[in-house]
Amino acid sequence: MDILLYILIFIIGTVFGSFFTLAIYRIPKNQDITHKPSYCPNCHHKLGFLDLVPIFSYIFLLGKCRYCKEKIRPRYIIIEILSGLTFVTIAYLMNISVDNLNLMLLAEGAFMALYLCFIFIMAGIDIENRKIEKSISVYGILLSIAYIIYLCVIGKDSMYRYVIYLTCYIIILILDTVTLKKYAKNSYVNGVILAVLTMVIFTGEYIVINTIIMAALVVAIKLLLHKIENIRKRVRIENKDYGKNINYGFILGVSNILNLIFVLAWHKFLV
């Protein structure tokens, strides 16, 4: 029976993944993500049900739009598969099974699914546009507040532990608002800090510290490879702005999920 449950969770994960691709495309364009029907970004033809089945539609349509025959970017099927696998992996490591399903475990699973929404969409938009959308940051904050209230209601944690984080949220939001008024744009740094705060609330300080360390190593490697490439091409003038083009939100998001899976696996199999 657990196999059927995990197949269902995988399917749910791919459906979430399909939504992620829509949100990643539309949110930076300030388009509606809930009421406006899905459409082909090339010919703008409204997509039918058979065009929207996660993974299978891409395979059966050979990666092309049914109507204009334009190639569909591989990112759609990649995100759907990764989302499905992530949902199944975390559900398994959280010991979600048919035998121990209860209201509390379902609530934990639901909050984790909503948190994965935050990570996937935040990271996806960042890798595409190098931008942490304000609306996604606000979603992360509201979700964090709801999760804190849930933890306090069930008595799993003390409210005092999160007062500092909520205060930090308020301070960063004020700074971001000031930056928006002064420079007429959102601050990328503030967005990254808000994302890290959300990660701390959902995955804890230990995982986030490891997340930051892993992300810092990835950034250092990217900078080193860039420098080596400049030397190989004999570029005399070094691009000092290269570091400003690195997608820190994406790197942190991926690092956070990997560290979360590692810690859950450690507790499941070795503790």
Coordinates of C-alpha atoms in Angstrom, one line a residue:
M1 CA 0.0 0.0 0.0
D2 CA 2.9 2.4 0.7
I3 CA 4.0 2.0 -2.9
L4 CA 0.6 3.3 -4.1
L5 CA 0.8 6.1 -1.6
Y6 CA 4.2 7.2 -2.9
I7 CA 3.0 6.9 -6.5
L8 CA 0.2 9.3 -5.5
I9 CA 2.7 11.6 -3.8
F10 CA 4.9 11.6 -6.9
I11 CA 1.9 12.5 -9.1
I12 CA 0.9 15.3 -6.7
G13 CA 4.5 16.5 -6.9
T14 CA 4.5 16.6 -10.7
V15 CA 1.2 18.6 -10.6
F16 CA 2.9 21.0 -8.2
G17 CA 5.9 21.1 -10.6
S18 CA 3.6 22.0 -13.5
F19 CA 2.3 24.9 -11.4
F20 CA 5.9 25.9 -10.6
T21 CA 6.7 26.3 -14.3
L22 CA 3.6 28.4 -14.8
A23 CA 4.4 30.6 -11.8
I24 CA 8.1 31.0 -12.8
Y25 CA 7.0 32.2 -16.2
R26 CA 4.1 34.5 -15.2
I27 CA 5.1 36.1 -11.9
P28 CA 8.0 38.2 -13.4
K29 CA 5.6 39.3 -16.1
N30 CA 3.0 40.3 -13.5
Q31 CA 0.4 37.9 -14.9
D32 CA -2.3 36.1 -13.0
I33 CA -1.3 32.6 -11.9
T34 CA -4.6 31.3 -10.6
H35 CA -7.5 32.3 -12.9
K36 CA -5.9 32.9 -16.3
P37 CA -5.9 29.6 -18.4
S38 CA -2.6 28.0 -19.5
Y39 CA -1.5 29.0 -22.9
C40 CA 1.4 28.5 -25.3
P41 CA 4.0 31.3 -24.7
N42 CA 4.7 31.3 -28.5
C43 CA 1.3 31.2 -30.2
H44 CA -0.8 32.0 -27.1
H45 CA -3.3 29.3 -27.9
K46 CA -5.3 28.1 -24.9
L47 CA -4.0 24.7 -23.8
G48 CA -6.4 21.8 -23.3
F49 CA -6.4 19.1 -20.6
L50 CA -4.3 16.7 -22.7
D51 CA -1.7 19.4 -23.1
L52 CA -1.3 19.9 -19.4
V53 CA -0.7 16.3 -18.1
P54 CA 2.7 16.6 -16.2
I55 CA 5.6 14.7 -17.9
F56 CA 3.4 12.7 -20.3
S57 CA 2.1 15.6 -22.3
Y58 CA 5.7 16.7 -23.0
I59 CA 6.7 13.2 -24.0
F60 CA 3.7 12.4 -26.2
L61 CA 3.9 15.8 -27.9
L62 CA 7.6 15.2 -28.5
G63 CA 8.5 18.5 -26.7
K64 CA 6.5 20.6 -29.1
C65 CA 3.3 22.7 -28.9
R66 CA 0.3 20.9 -30.4
Y67 CA -0.8 24.0 -32.2
C68 CA 2.2 25.9 -33.5
K69 CA 4.7 23.1 -33.4
E70 CA 7.2 25.4 -31.6
K71 CA 9.6 23.5 -29.3
I72 CA 8.8 23.5 -25.6
R73 CA 11.7 24.3 -23.3
P74 CA 13.0 21.2 -21.5
R75 CA 12.8 23.0 -18.2
Y76 CA 9.1 22.1 -18.0
I77 CA 9.6 18.4 -17.9
I78 CA 12.8 18.7 -15.8
I79 CA 11.0 20.8 -13.1
E80 CA 8.0 18.4 -13.1
I81 CA 10.3 15.3 -12.6
L82 CA 12.4 17.0 -10.0
S83 CA 9.4 18.2 -8.1
G84 CA 7.8 14.7 -8.1
L85 CA 11.1 13.1 -6.9
T86 CA 11.6 15.7 -4.2
F87 CA 8.1 15.2 -2.9
V88 CA 8.5 11.5 -2.8
T89 CA 11.9 11.6 -1.2
I90 CA 11.0 14.0 1.6
A91 CA 7.7 12.1 2.3
Y92 CA 9.6 8.9 2.6
L93 CA 12.2 10.4 4.9
M94 CA 9.5 12.0 7.0
N95 CA 8.1 8.4 7.5
I96 CA 4.8 9.2 5.9
S97 CA 3.2 5.8 5.3
V98 CA -0.3 4.3 5.2
D99 CA 0.1 2.8 8.7
N100 CA 1.0 6.0 10.5
L101 CA -1.1 8.6 8.7
N102 CA -2.6 11.0 11.2
L103 CA -3.7 14.6 11.3
M104 CA -0.4 16.0 12.7
L105 CA 1.7 14.2 10.1
L106 CA -0.6 15.3 7.3
A107 CA -0.3 18.9 8.6
E108 CA 3.5 18.6 8.6
G109 CA 3.5 17.2 5.1
A110 CA 1.2 20.0 3.9
F111 CA 3.4 22.7 5.3
M112 CA 6.5 21.0 3.8
A113 CA 4.7 20.9 0.4
L114 CA 3.9 24.7 0.7
Y115 CA 7.5 25.3 1.7
L116 CA 8.8 23.5 -1.4
C117 CA 6.5 25.7 -3.4
F118 CA 8.4 28.7 -2.0
I119 CA 11.8 27.2 -2.7
F120 CA 11.1 26.0 -6.3
I121 CA 9.4 29.2 -7.4
M122 CA 11.9 31.5 -5.7
A123 CA 14.9 29.5 -7.2
G124 CA 13.2 29.1 -10.6
I125 CA 12.6 32.9 -11.0
D126 CA 16.0 33.7 -9.8
I127 CA 17.8 31.4 -12.3
E128 CA 15.7 32.8 -15.1
N129 CA 15.8 36.5 -14.2
R130 CA 18.2 36.9 -11.2
K131 CA 15.5 38.4 -9.1
I132 CA 13.8 37.5 -5.8
E133 CA 10.2 38.5 -6.4
K134 CA 8.7 40.5 -3.6
S135 CA 5.4 38.6 -3.9
I136 CA 7.3 35.3 -3.3
S137 CA 9.1 36.8 -0.3
V138 CA 5.7 37.9 1.1
Y139 CA 4.3 34.4 0.5
G140 CA 7.3 32.9 2.4
I141 CA 6.7 35.3 5.3
L142 CA 3.0 34.6 5.6
L143 CA 3.6 30.8 5.3
S144 CA 6.3 31.1 8.1
I145 CA 3.9 33.0 10.4
A146 CA 1.2 30.3 9.8
Y147 CA 3.8 27.6 10.5
I148 CA 4.9 29.3 13.7
I149 CA 1.3 29.6 14.9
Y150 CA 0.8 25.9 14.1
L151 CA 3.9 24.9 16.1
C152 CA 2.8 26.9 19.1
V153 CA -0.7 25.6 19.0
I154 CA 0.4 21.9 19.1
G155 CA 3.0 22.8 21.7
K156 CA 5.9 21.5 19.7
D157 CA 7.9 24.7 20.0
S158 CA 8.0 27.9 22.0
M159 CA 6.9 31.2 20.5
Y160 CA 9.9 33.0 22.0
R161 CA 12.3 31.2 19.7
Y162 CA 10.7 32.9 16.7
V163 CA 10.3 36.4 18.0
I164 CA 13.8 37.3 16.7
Y165 CA 13.1 35.9 13.2
L166 CA 9.8 37.8 13.0
T167 CA 11.6 41.0 14.1
C168 CA 14.2 40.4 11.4
Y169 CA 11.4 39.9 8.8
I170 CA 9.9 43.3 9.8
I171 CA 13.3 45.1 9.7
I172 CA 14.2 43.6 6.2
L173 CA 10.8 44.5 4.8
I174 CA 11.2 48.1 6.0
L175 CA 14.6 48.3 4.4
D176 CA 13.3 46.8 1.2
T177 CA 10.5 49.3 1.2
V178 CA 13.0 52.2 1.7
T179 CA 15.2 50.8 -1.1
L180 CA 12.1 50.5 -3.4
K181 CA 11.2 54.1 -2.8
K182 CA 14.7 55.4 -3.2
Y183 CA 15.9 53.4 -6.2
A184 CA 12.5 52.3 -7.7
K185 CA 13.5 48.7 -7.6
N186 CA 13.5 45.7 -5.2
S187 CA 16.8 44.9 -3.4
Y188 CA 18.2 41.5 -4.4
V189 CA 20.2 41.3 -1.2
N190 CA 17.1 41.9 0.9
G191 CA 15.2 39.2 -1.0
V192 CA 18.0 36.7 -0.4
I193 CA 18.0 37.5 3.3
L194 CA 14.2 37.1 3.5
A195 CA 14.6 33.7 1.8
V196 CA 17.2 32.6 4.3
L197 CA 15.0 33.6 7.2
T198 CA 12.2 31.5 5.7
M199 CA 14.6 28.6 5.4
V200 CA 15.6 28.9 9.0
I201 CA 12.0 28.8 10.3
F202 CA 11.2 25.7 8.2
T203 CA 14.5 23.7 8.2
G204 CA 16.2 25.0 11.4
E205 CA 19.5 26.8 12.1
Y206 CA 21.8 23.7 11.6
I207 CA 20.5 23.0 8.1
V208 CA 20.6 26.6 7.1
I209 CA 24.2 27.0 8.3
N210 CA 25.2 24.0 6.2
T211 CA 23.1 25.5 3.3
I212 CA 25.1 28.8 3.5
I213 CA 28.4 26.9 3.6
M214 CA 27.5 24.8 0.6
A215 CA 26.3 27.8 -1.3
A216 CA 29.5 29.7 -0.5
L217 CA 31.6 26.8 -1.8
V218 CA 29.6 26.7 -5.0
V219 CA 30.0 30.5 -5.5
A220 CA 33.7 30.2 -4.8
I221 CA 34.1 27.5 -7.4
K222 CA 32.1 29.5 -9.9
L223 CA 34.3 32.6 -9.3
L224 CA 37.5 30.4 -9.5
L225 CA 36.4 28.8 -12.8
H226 CA 35.5 32.2 -14.2
K227 CA 39.0 33.5 -13.3
I228 CA 40.6 30.4 -14.9
E229 CA 38.5 30.9 -18.0
N230 CA 39.7 34.5 -18.3
I231 CA 43.3 33.3 -17.9
R232 CA 42.8 30.7 -20.6
K233 CA 41.3 33.2 -23.0
R234 CA 44.1 35.7 -22.0
V235 CA 41.5 38.3 -20.9
R236 CA 43.5 41.1 -19.3
I237 CA 40.6 43.1 -17.9
E238 CA 38.9 41.1 -15.2
N239 CA 35.1 41.3 -15.0
K240 CA 34.7 42.6 -11.5
D241 CA 30.9 42.5 -11.8
Y242 CA 30.7 38.8 -12.5
G243 CA 29.9 38.1 -8.8
K244 CA 26.9 40.4 -9.1
N245 CA 25.5 38.1 -11.8
I246 CA 25.5 34.9 -9.8
N247 CA 22.1 33.5 -8.9
Y248 CA 22.5 33.3 -5.1
G249 CA 18.8 32.6 -4.5
F250 CA 18.9 29.6 -6.8
I251 CA 22.1 28.3 -5.3
L252 CA 20.7 28.7 -1.7
G253 CA 17.4 27.0 -2.6
V254 CA 19.1 24.0 -4.1
S255 CA 21.6 23.7 -1.3
N256 CA 18.8 24.0 1.3
I257 CA 16.8 21.1 -0.3
L258 CA 19.9 18.9 -0.5
N259 CA 20.9 19.6 3.1
L260 CA 17.3 19.0 4.2
I261 CA 17.2 15.6 2.5
F262 CA 20.7 14.7 3.9
V263 CA 19.7 15.5 7.5
L264 CA 16.3 13.6 7.2
A265 CA 18.1 10.6 5.7
W266 CA 20.7 10.8 8.5
H267 CA 18.0 10.7 11.2
K268 CA 16.0 8.0 9.4
F269 CA 18.9 5.5 8.8
L270 CA 21.7 6.3 11.2
V271 CA 20.2 7.7 14.3

